[in-house]
Amino acid sequence: MLIRLTSEDLTRVRFEASPIWETVTSLRALQQGTALHKPWIDEAKKRLAASPDPKSREHLRLLTTLVPANGPIPDALTPTPDRQDTLSDSLAAFADIPAELWHRDLEYLGHRKLPDYAGPIVAEFREDVARGVARVADALEWYWSTAVEPYWPRLRSVLLADIDSRLEELARHGIQEVFKTLHPSVRPTPDGLEITRGCEVTTLPEPGRGLILVPNAFVWPNTLVLNTAPFVPTITYAPRGVGRLWEKVRETNESPISRLLGRTRAQILAQLDVPMTTTQLACALDLAAGTVSSHLKILAESGLTEPLRSGREVFYQRGKVGEELLARA
């Protein structure tokens, strides 16, 4: 598949971290049992099973019908991510998705081999799209709050760190170099981007609207492509550092690094397998935010950590010196 990019499109490339794209792709990882995400899958299954919502079974059946373990994901479930996108914003955007797009996605689902319970769900949705969309929004909101939102700060930290590194790469080497490092299946061409995966497109987006690149932890090891009107062309890809997303914090209490830096600073450095804010670190380590802030200032001045700004928030990540020191210790 080719995403055609004009010169105007190339000036409107942007990155977004999208809660709804992460939520939808996590449904697939949950069903496939993706090994990389096993720690999250084990916890998510417990949370979903323990949900007090009387409609939890109904919600999950609806979502797994729309997002089966394999095959394309309905375009209508992943509307164009917007700046500072929240799940509520995305669910509200469902109201602007044309009914014919839902019908197209449902028709495609109807031709696939689905569980026995899925047939009536698809048929009922097609009979009353407005009611179906409302049910999907309720189900996604339940699933998000139960299985994804508790982990969103950690997920978001990885996504923002990837965006930061891509923007630095863009500033140094240009957009073509960014495209080359997104994913092995994505290849820049003179006309745009070629993605080596099958995808049926009936109506192409209007040129000149740009391109959105969405780092997405749960899409690993694949990509997802949205390249149909009325949406802005969008590519999701696995962020750098996703392999460390669910790693347990390295123990430093009895290590040389603890004797060198002190126990608290060593703990902070070890905790930063993914970028975190001062508040997140304070909660994770059960320390006062002021204490963490003081230690972070010293660590940053020493080059062991580096600040990463996103809007009004400041995240901290390990610097190269910190990575080398922790690895040696």
Coordinates of C-alpha atoms in Angstrom, one line a residue:
M1 CA 0.0 0.0 0.0
L2 CA 1.2 3.5 -0.8
I3 CA 0.5 6.6 1.2
R4 CA 1.0 9.5 -1.2
L5 CA 2.5 12.5 0.4
T6 CA 2.7 15.9 -1.3
S7 CA 5.2 18.6 -0.3
E8 CA 2.4 20.2 1.7
D9 CA 1.8 16.9 3.5
L10 CA 5.5 16.7 4.5
T11 CA 5.2 20.1 6.2
R12 CA 2.3 18.8 8.3
V13 CA 3.7 15.6 9.7
R14 CA 3.1 15.3 13.4
F15 CA 3.3 12.8 16.3
E16 CA 0.6 11.9 18.7
A17 CA 0.2 9.6 21.7
S18 CA -3.3 8.3 21.5
P19 CA -5.2 6.7 24.3
I20 CA -7.9 5.2 22.0
W21 CA -5.4 3.7 19.6
E22 CA -3.5 2.2 22.6
T23 CA -6.8 0.9 24.0
V24 CA -8.0 -0.7 20.8
T25 CA -4.6 -2.4 20.0
S26 CA -4.4 -3.7 23.6
L27 CA -7.6 -5.8 22.9
R28 CA -5.6 -7.6 20.2
A29 CA -2.6 -8.1 22.4
L30 CA -4.9 -9.4 25.1
Q31 CA -6.4 -12.0 22.8
Q32 CA -3.2 -13.0 21.1
G33 CA -1.3 -13.4 24.4
T34 CA 1.6 -11.3 23.0
A35 CA 4.7 -12.5 25.0
L36 CA 6.2 -9.0 25.3
H37 CA 3.0 -7.8 27.2
K38 CA 2.5 -10.9 29.3
P39 CA 2.9 -9.0 32.7
W40 CA 0.2 -6.6 31.6
I41 CA -2.0 -9.3 30.2
D42 CA -1.9 -11.3 33.4
E43 CA -2.9 -8.2 35.4
A44 CA -5.5 -7.0 32.9
K45 CA -7.3 -10.4 32.9
K46 CA -7.6 -10.3 36.7
R47 CA -9.0 -6.8 36.6
L48 CA -11.5 -7.6 33.8
A49 CA -12.6 -10.7 35.6
A50 CA -13.1 -8.8 38.9
S51 CA -15.0 -6.0 37.3
P52 CA -18.2 -5.2 39.2
D53 CA -19.9 -3.8 36.1
P54 CA -22.9 -6.1 35.3
K55 CA -22.4 -5.5 31.6
S56 CA -18.7 -6.5 31.7
R57 CA -19.2 -9.8 29.8
E58 CA -21.4 -8.0 27.2
H59 CA -18.8 -5.2 26.8
L60 CA -16.0 -7.6 26.3
R61 CA -17.9 -9.7 23.7
L62 CA -18.8 -6.6 21.7
L63 CA -15.2 -5.4 21.7
T64 CA -13.6 -8.7 20.8
T65 CA -16.2 -9.0 18.0
L66 CA -15.1 -5.6 16.5
V67 CA -11.4 -6.3 17.3
P68 CA -10.8 -10.0 16.7
A69 CA -7.4 -11.6 17.4
N70 CA -6.3 -11.3 13.7
G71 CA -7.1 -9.3 10.6
P72 CA -7.7 -5.6 10.0
I73 CA -9.2 -3.4 12.8
P74 CA -12.3 -1.3 11.8
D75 CA -11.2 2.2 10.7
A76 CA -14.2 3.7 12.6
L77 CA -12.8 2.5 15.9
T78 CA -9.6 4.6 15.5
P79 CA -10.5 8.1 14.4
T80 CA -7.8 10.6 13.6
P81 CA -6.0 11.4 16.9
D82 CA -6.0 15.0 17.9
R83 CA -3.6 17.1 19.9
Q84 CA -3.8 16.5 23.6
D85 CA -6.2 13.7 22.7
T86 CA -8.0 12.0 25.6
L87 CA -10.2 8.9 25.4
S88 CA -13.3 11.0 26.0
D89 CA -12.3 13.2 23.1
S90 CA -11.9 10.2 20.8
L91 CA -15.3 8.7 21.9
A92 CA -16.9 12.1 21.2
A93 CA -15.4 12.0 17.7
F94 CA -17.4 8.8 17.0
A95 CA -20.4 11.1 16.5
D96 CA -18.7 12.7 13.4
I97 CA -17.9 9.3 11.7
P98 CA -20.3 8.8 8.8
A99 CA -22.7 5.9 9.3
E100 CA -21.7 4.4 5.9
L101 CA -18.1 3.9 7.3
W102 CA -19.5 1.9 10.2
H103 CA -21.6 -0.1 7.7
R104 CA -18.6 -0.8 5.6
D105 CA -16.6 -2.0 8.5
L106 CA -19.5 -4.2 9.8
E107 CA -20.0 -5.6 6.3
Y108 CA -16.4 -6.6 6.2
L109 CA -16.7 -8.2 9.7
G110 CA -19.7 -10.1 8.5
H111 CA -17.7 -12.0 5.9
R112 CA -15.1 -13.1 8.4
K113 CA -15.1 -16.2 10.5
L114 CA -16.1 -15.1 14.0
P115 CA -17.2 -16.8 17.2
D116 CA -20.9 -17.9 17.4
Y117 CA -21.8 -15.0 19.7
A118 CA -20.4 -12.4 17.3
G119 CA -23.0 -12.9 14.5
P120 CA -26.0 -11.5 16.3
I121 CA -23.8 -8.6 17.6
V122 CA -22.8 -7.6 14.1
A123 CA -26.4 -8.0 12.8
E124 CA -27.8 -5.9 15.7
F125 CA -25.2 -3.2 15.1
R126 CA -26.0 -3.0 11.4
E127 CA -29.7 -2.6 12.1
D128 CA -29.2 0.4 14.4
V129 CA -25.8 2.0 14.0
A130 CA -26.5 4.9 16.3
R131 CA -27.3 2.6 19.2
G132 CA -24.3 0.4 18.3
V133 CA -21.9 3.3 18.4
A134 CA -23.3 4.3 21.9
R135 CA -22.7 0.7 23.1
V136 CA -19.2 0.7 21.7
A137 CA -18.4 4.0 23.5
D138 CA -19.7 2.5 26.8
A139 CA -17.7 -0.7 26.3
L140 CA -14.5 1.1 25.4
E141 CA -14.9 3.5 28.4
W142 CA -15.3 0.5 30.7
Y143 CA -12.4 -1.4 29.2
W144 CA -10.1 1.6 29.3
S145 CA -10.8 2.4 33.0
T146 CA -10.4 -1.3 34.0
A147 CA -7.5 -2.5 31.9
V148 CA -5.6 0.3 30.4
E149 CA -5.9 3.6 32.4
P150 CA -4.1 2.2 35.5
Y151 CA -1.1 1.7 33.3
W152 CA -1.5 4.8 31.1
P153 CA 1.2 6.9 32.9
R154 CA 3.8 4.3 32.3
L155 CA 2.6 3.7 28.7
R156 CA 2.5 7.4 28.0
S157 CA 6.0 7.9 29.3
V158 CA 7.4 5.4 26.8
L159 CA 5.3 7.0 24.0
L160 CA 6.5 10.6 24.8
A161 CA 10.1 9.5 25.1
D162 CA 9.9 8.0 21.6
I163 CA 8.3 11.2 20.2
D164 CA 11.1 13.2 21.8
S165 CA 13.8 11.1 20.2
R166 CA 12.1 11.2 16.8
L167 CA 11.8 15.0 16.9
E168 CA 15.5 15.2 17.7
E169 CA 16.2 12.9 14.8
L170 CA 14.0 15.1 12.6
A171 CA 15.9 18.2 13.6
R172 CA 19.2 16.6 12.9
H173 CA 18.6 14.4 9.8
G174 CA 15.2 15.4 8.3
I175 CA 11.9 13.6 7.9
Q176 CA 13.2 10.9 5.4
E177 CA 15.5 9.5 8.1
V178 CA 12.6 9.4 10.5
F179 CA 10.5 7.5 8.0
K180 CA 13.4 5.0 7.5
T181 CA 13.5 4.1 11.2
L182 CA 9.8 3.7 11.9
H183 CA 9.4 0.0 11.1
P184 CA 10.9 -2.5 8.6
S185 CA 7.6 -2.6 6.7
V186 CA 7.6 1.2 6.1
R187 CA 9.8 2.4 3.2
P188 CA 10.0 6.0 1.9
T189 CA 9.6 6.4 -1.8
P190 CA 9.7 9.5 -4.1
D191 CA 5.9 9.6 -3.9
G192 CA 5.4 9.0 -0.2
L193 CA 5.5 5.9 2.0
E194 CA 5.2 2.3 0.9
I195 CA 3.8 -0.1 3.6
T196 CA 4.3 -3.8 2.8
R197 CA 1.0 -5.0 4.1
G198 CA -2.3 -5.6 2.6
C199 CA -5.0 -3.0 3.2
E200 CA -8.3 -2.5 1.2
V201 CA -8.9 1.2 0.6
T202 CA -12.1 2.5 -1.1
T203 CA -11.7 6.2 -0.7
L204 CA -8.3 7.9 -0.2
P205 CA -7.9 10.9 2.0
E206 CA -7.6 14.3 0.5
P207 CA -4.0 15.4 -0.2
G208 CA -2.5 18.2 1.9
R209 CA -3.9 17.1 5.3
G210 CA -0.5 15.8 6.5
L211 CA 0.5 12.6 8.2
I212 CA 0.1 11.5 11.8
L213 CA 2.7 9.1 13.3
V214 CA 1.4 7.4 16.5
P215 CA 3.9 5.4 18.7
N216 CA 1.9 2.5 20.1
A217 CA 3.1 -0.1 22.6
F218 CA 0.5 -2.7 22.0
V219 CA 0.8 -2.7 18.2
W220 CA 4.2 -4.4 18.6
P221 CA 5.6 -6.1 16.5
N222 CA 3.5 -4.8 13.7
T223 CA 2.1 -1.5 12.4
L224 CA -1.4 -0.2 11.8
V225 CA -2.3 2.1 8.9
L226 CA -5.3 4.4 8.5
N227 CA -5.4 5.6 5.0
T228 CA -9.1 6.2 4.1
A229 CA -11.3 9.3 4.0
P230 CA -12.5 11.2 6.0
F231 CA -9.4 10.6 8.2
V232 CA -5.9 12.0 8.1
P233 CA -3.4 9.3 7.0
T234 CA -2.0 7.7 10.2
I235 CA 0.6 5.1 10.9
T236 CA 1.1 3.5 14.2
Y237 CA 4.4 1.9 15.1
A238 CA 6.1 0.4 18.2
P239 CA 8.0 3.0 20.2
R240 CA 11.7 2.7 21.1
G241 CA 12.1 1.2 24.5
V242 CA 8.9 -0.9 24.4
G243 CA 10.9 -4.0 25.3
R244 CA 11.5 -2.5 28.7
L245 CA 7.9 -1.4 29.3
W246 CA 7.0 -4.1 31.9
E247 CA 10.5 -4.8 33.3
K248 CA 10.7 -4.9 37.1
V249 CA 12.8 -2.3 38.7
R250 CA 16.4 -3.4 39.2
E251 CA 17.3 -4.0 42.8
T252 CA 20.0 -1.6 44.0
N253 CA 20.0 -1.8 47.8
E254 CA 23.2 -3.8 48.1
S255 CA 24.8 -2.8 44.8
P256 CA 28.0 -0.7 44.3
I257 CA 25.8 2.0 42.8
S258 CA 23.9 2.4 46.0
R259 CA 27.1 2.8 47.9
L260 CA 28.3 5.4 45.4
L261 CA 25.2 7.5 44.9
G262 CA 23.3 6.7 48.1
R263 CA 20.3 4.4 48.4
T264 CA 17.6 6.9 47.3
R265 CA 19.4 8.2 44.3
A266 CA 20.2 4.7 43.2
Q267 CA 16.6 3.7 43.5
I268 CA 15.5 6.7 41.4
L269 CA 18.0 5.9 38.7
A270 CA 16.9 2.3 38.6
Q271 CA 13.2 3.3 38.4
L272 CA 13.7 5.2 35.2
D273 CA 13.5 2.3 32.8
V274 CA 10.8 4.5 31.3
P275 CA 10.6 8.3 31.7
M276 CA 8.6 9.4 34.7
T277 CA 7.5 12.7 36.3
T278 CA 8.6 13.7 39.8
T279 CA 5.1 12.8 41.1
Q280 CA 5.2 9.4 39.4
L281 CA 8.6 8.6 40.9
A282 CA 7.4 9.8 44.4
C283 CA 4.4 7.5 44.2
A284 CA 6.4 4.5 42.9
L285 CA 9.1 4.9 45.6
D286 CA 6.8 6.1 48.4
L287 CA 8.8 9.3 48.9
A288 CA 7.9 12.9 49.2
A289 CA 7.8 14.8 45.9
G290 CA 10.2 17.4 47.3
T291 CA 12.7 14.8 48.2
V292 CA 12.6 13.2 44.8
S293 CA 12.9 16.6 43.1
S294 CA 16.0 17.4 45.1
H295 CA 17.7 14.2 44.1
L296 CA 16.6 14.5 40.5
K297 CA 18.3 18.0 40.4
I298 CA 21.6 16.5 41.5
L299 CA 21.3 13.5 39.2
A300 CA 20.5 15.8 36.2
E301 CA 23.5 18.1 37.1
S302 CA 25.7 15.0 37.0
G303 CA 24.4 13.9 33.6
L304 CA 22.9 10.7 35.1
T305 CA 19.3 11.8 34.2
E306 CA 17.9 14.1 31.6
P307 CA 14.7 16.2 31.6
L308 CA 12.1 15.6 28.9
R309 CA 9.4 18.3 28.5
S310 CA 5.9 17.6 27.2
G311 CA 3.6 20.6 27.4
R312 CA 3.5 21.6 31.0
E313 CA 4.9 18.3 32.3
V314 CA 8.5 17.4 32.8
F315 CA 9.6 13.8 32.6
Y316 CA 13.0 12.4 33.6
Q317 CA 14.8 9.7 31.8
R318 CA 18.2 8.1 32.3
G319 CA 21.0 9.7 30.4
K320 CA 23.7 7.8 28.6
V321 CA 26.0 8.1 31.7
G322 CA 23.3 6.8 33.9
E323 CA 22.6 3.9 31.6
E324 CA 26.3 2.9 31.6
L325 CA 26.7 3.3 35.3
L326 CA 23.7 1.2 36.1
A327 CA 24.7 -1.5 33.6
R328 CA 28.2 -1.7 35.0
A329 CA 27.0 -1.8 38.6

